[in-house]
Coordinates of C-alpha atoms and ligand atoms in Angstrom, one line a residue:
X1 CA -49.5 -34.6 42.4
X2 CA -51.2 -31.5 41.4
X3 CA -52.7 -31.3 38.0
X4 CA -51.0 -28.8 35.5
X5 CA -47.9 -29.2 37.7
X6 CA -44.5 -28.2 36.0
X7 CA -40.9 -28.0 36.8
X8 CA -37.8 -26.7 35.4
X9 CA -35.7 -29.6 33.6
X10 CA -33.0 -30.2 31.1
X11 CA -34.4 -31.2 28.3
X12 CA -32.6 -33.7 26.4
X13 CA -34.0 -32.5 22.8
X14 CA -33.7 -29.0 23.2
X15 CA -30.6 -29.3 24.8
X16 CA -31.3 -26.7 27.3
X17 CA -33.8 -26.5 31.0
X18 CA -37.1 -25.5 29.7
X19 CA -40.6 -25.8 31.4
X20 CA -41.9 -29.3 31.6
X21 CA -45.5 -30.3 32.6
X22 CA -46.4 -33.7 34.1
X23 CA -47.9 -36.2 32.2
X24 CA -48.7 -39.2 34.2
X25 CA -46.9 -41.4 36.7
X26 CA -45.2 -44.5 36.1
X27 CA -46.8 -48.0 36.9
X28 CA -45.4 -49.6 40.0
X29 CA -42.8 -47.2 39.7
X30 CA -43.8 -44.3 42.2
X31 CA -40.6 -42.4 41.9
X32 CA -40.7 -42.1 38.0
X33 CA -43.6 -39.5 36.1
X34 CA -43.9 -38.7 32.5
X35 CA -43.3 -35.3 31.4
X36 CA -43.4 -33.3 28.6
X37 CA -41.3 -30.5 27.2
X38 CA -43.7 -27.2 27.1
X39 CA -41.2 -26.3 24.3
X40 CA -40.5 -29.2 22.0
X41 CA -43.6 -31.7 23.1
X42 CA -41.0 -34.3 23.6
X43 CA -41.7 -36.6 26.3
X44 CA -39.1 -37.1 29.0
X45 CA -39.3 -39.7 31.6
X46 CA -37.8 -38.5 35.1
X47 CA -36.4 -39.9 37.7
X48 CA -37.6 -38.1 41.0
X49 CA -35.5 -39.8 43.3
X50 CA -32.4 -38.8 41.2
X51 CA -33.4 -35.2 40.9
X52 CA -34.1 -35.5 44.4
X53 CA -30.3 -36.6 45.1
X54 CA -29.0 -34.4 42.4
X55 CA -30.7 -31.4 44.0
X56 CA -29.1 -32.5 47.0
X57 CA -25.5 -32.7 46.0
X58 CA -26.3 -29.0 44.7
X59 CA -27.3 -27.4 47.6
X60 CA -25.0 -28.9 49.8
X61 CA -22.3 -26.3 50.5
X62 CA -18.9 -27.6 49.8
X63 CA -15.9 -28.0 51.6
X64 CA -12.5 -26.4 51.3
X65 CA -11.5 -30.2 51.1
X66 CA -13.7 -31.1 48.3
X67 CA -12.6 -27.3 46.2
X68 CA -10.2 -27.2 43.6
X69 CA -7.5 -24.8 43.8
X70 CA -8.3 -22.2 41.0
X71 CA -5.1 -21.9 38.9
X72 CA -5.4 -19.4 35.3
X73 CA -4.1 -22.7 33.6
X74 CA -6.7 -25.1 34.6
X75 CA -10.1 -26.0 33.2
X76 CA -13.4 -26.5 35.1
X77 CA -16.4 -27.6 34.7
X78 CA -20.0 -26.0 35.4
X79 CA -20.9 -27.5 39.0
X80 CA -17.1 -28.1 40.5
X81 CA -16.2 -26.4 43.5
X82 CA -13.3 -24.6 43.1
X83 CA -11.3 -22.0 46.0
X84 CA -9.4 -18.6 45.1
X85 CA -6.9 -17.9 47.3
X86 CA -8.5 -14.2 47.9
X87 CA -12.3 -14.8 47.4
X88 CA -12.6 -18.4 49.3
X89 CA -14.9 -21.2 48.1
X90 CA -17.2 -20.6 45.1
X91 CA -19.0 -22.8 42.5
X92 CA -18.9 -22.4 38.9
X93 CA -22.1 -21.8 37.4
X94 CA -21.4 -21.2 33.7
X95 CA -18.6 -20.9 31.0
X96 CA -17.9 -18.0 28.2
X97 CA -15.6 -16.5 26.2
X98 CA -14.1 -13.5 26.8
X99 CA -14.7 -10.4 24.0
X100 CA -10.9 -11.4 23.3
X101 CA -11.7 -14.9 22.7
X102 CA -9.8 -16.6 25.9
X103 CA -11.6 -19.0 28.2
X104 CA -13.3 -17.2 31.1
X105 CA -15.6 -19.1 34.2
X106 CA -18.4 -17.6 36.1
X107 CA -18.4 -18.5 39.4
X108 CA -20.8 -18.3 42.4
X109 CA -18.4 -17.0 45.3
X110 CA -20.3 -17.8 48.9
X111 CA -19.4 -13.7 50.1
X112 CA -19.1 -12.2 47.1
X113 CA -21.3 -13.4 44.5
X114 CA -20.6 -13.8 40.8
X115 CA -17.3 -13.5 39.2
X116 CA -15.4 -14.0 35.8
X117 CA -12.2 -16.0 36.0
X118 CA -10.1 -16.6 33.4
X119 CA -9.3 -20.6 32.4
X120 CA -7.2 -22.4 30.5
X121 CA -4.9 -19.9 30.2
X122 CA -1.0 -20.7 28.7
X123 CA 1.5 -20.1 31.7
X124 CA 3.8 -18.5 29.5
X125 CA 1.8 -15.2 27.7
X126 CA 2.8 -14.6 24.0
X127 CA 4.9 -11.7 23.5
Ligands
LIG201 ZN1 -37.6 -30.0 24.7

């Protein structure tokens, strides 16, 4: 492994990905290395094998079969698959509110890029 070698990981301390610079390897553990948060000098052992799968699962398109219907009145989660009946199969990437304070998804449409969806949303609007 290359000296001086970083990656982008979540960091469990800062509670968000920041830059993380190797430290050592594990012994007799090949697939495990040391690293250390560039931002909080916390140490953070990883699990390259995992990542490895995790990275995996990520990249792999996904199905119509594996997609959740979007419906207004459902909640997601950042990483499920979900399809809209117009713009086909995306993936949701992040969550926000909306400047009017309702739940709203961004999601990661295959053709059409990013998009705001609403979530969570009451089936029956207040008058
Ligand atoms: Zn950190």
């Amino acid at each position: 492994m290359a000296k001086g070698k970083s990656i982008l990981q979540h960091c469990a301390h800062c509670e968000r990905t920041t830059k993380m610079e190797v430290i050592g390897p594990v012994e007799n553990q090949p697939e495990k290395t040391w690293y250390r948060c560039t931002r909080c000098r916390h140490a953070a052992l990883i699990d390259m094998a995992a990542l490895r799968q995790e990275l995996e699962t990520a990249q792999r398109k996904p199905e119509r079969a594996d997609c959740l219907e979007y419906k207004p009145g459902n909640s997601y989660q950042i990483g499920e698959a979900i399809f809209h009946v117009e713009w086909g199969i995306g993936k949701v990437v992040s969550k926000e509110r909306t400047s009017g304070g309702d739940k709203a998804i961004v999601v990661a449409f295959e053709k059409l890029g990013e998009r705001r969806l609403l979530e969570n949303v009451a089936a029956e609007a207040e008058p």
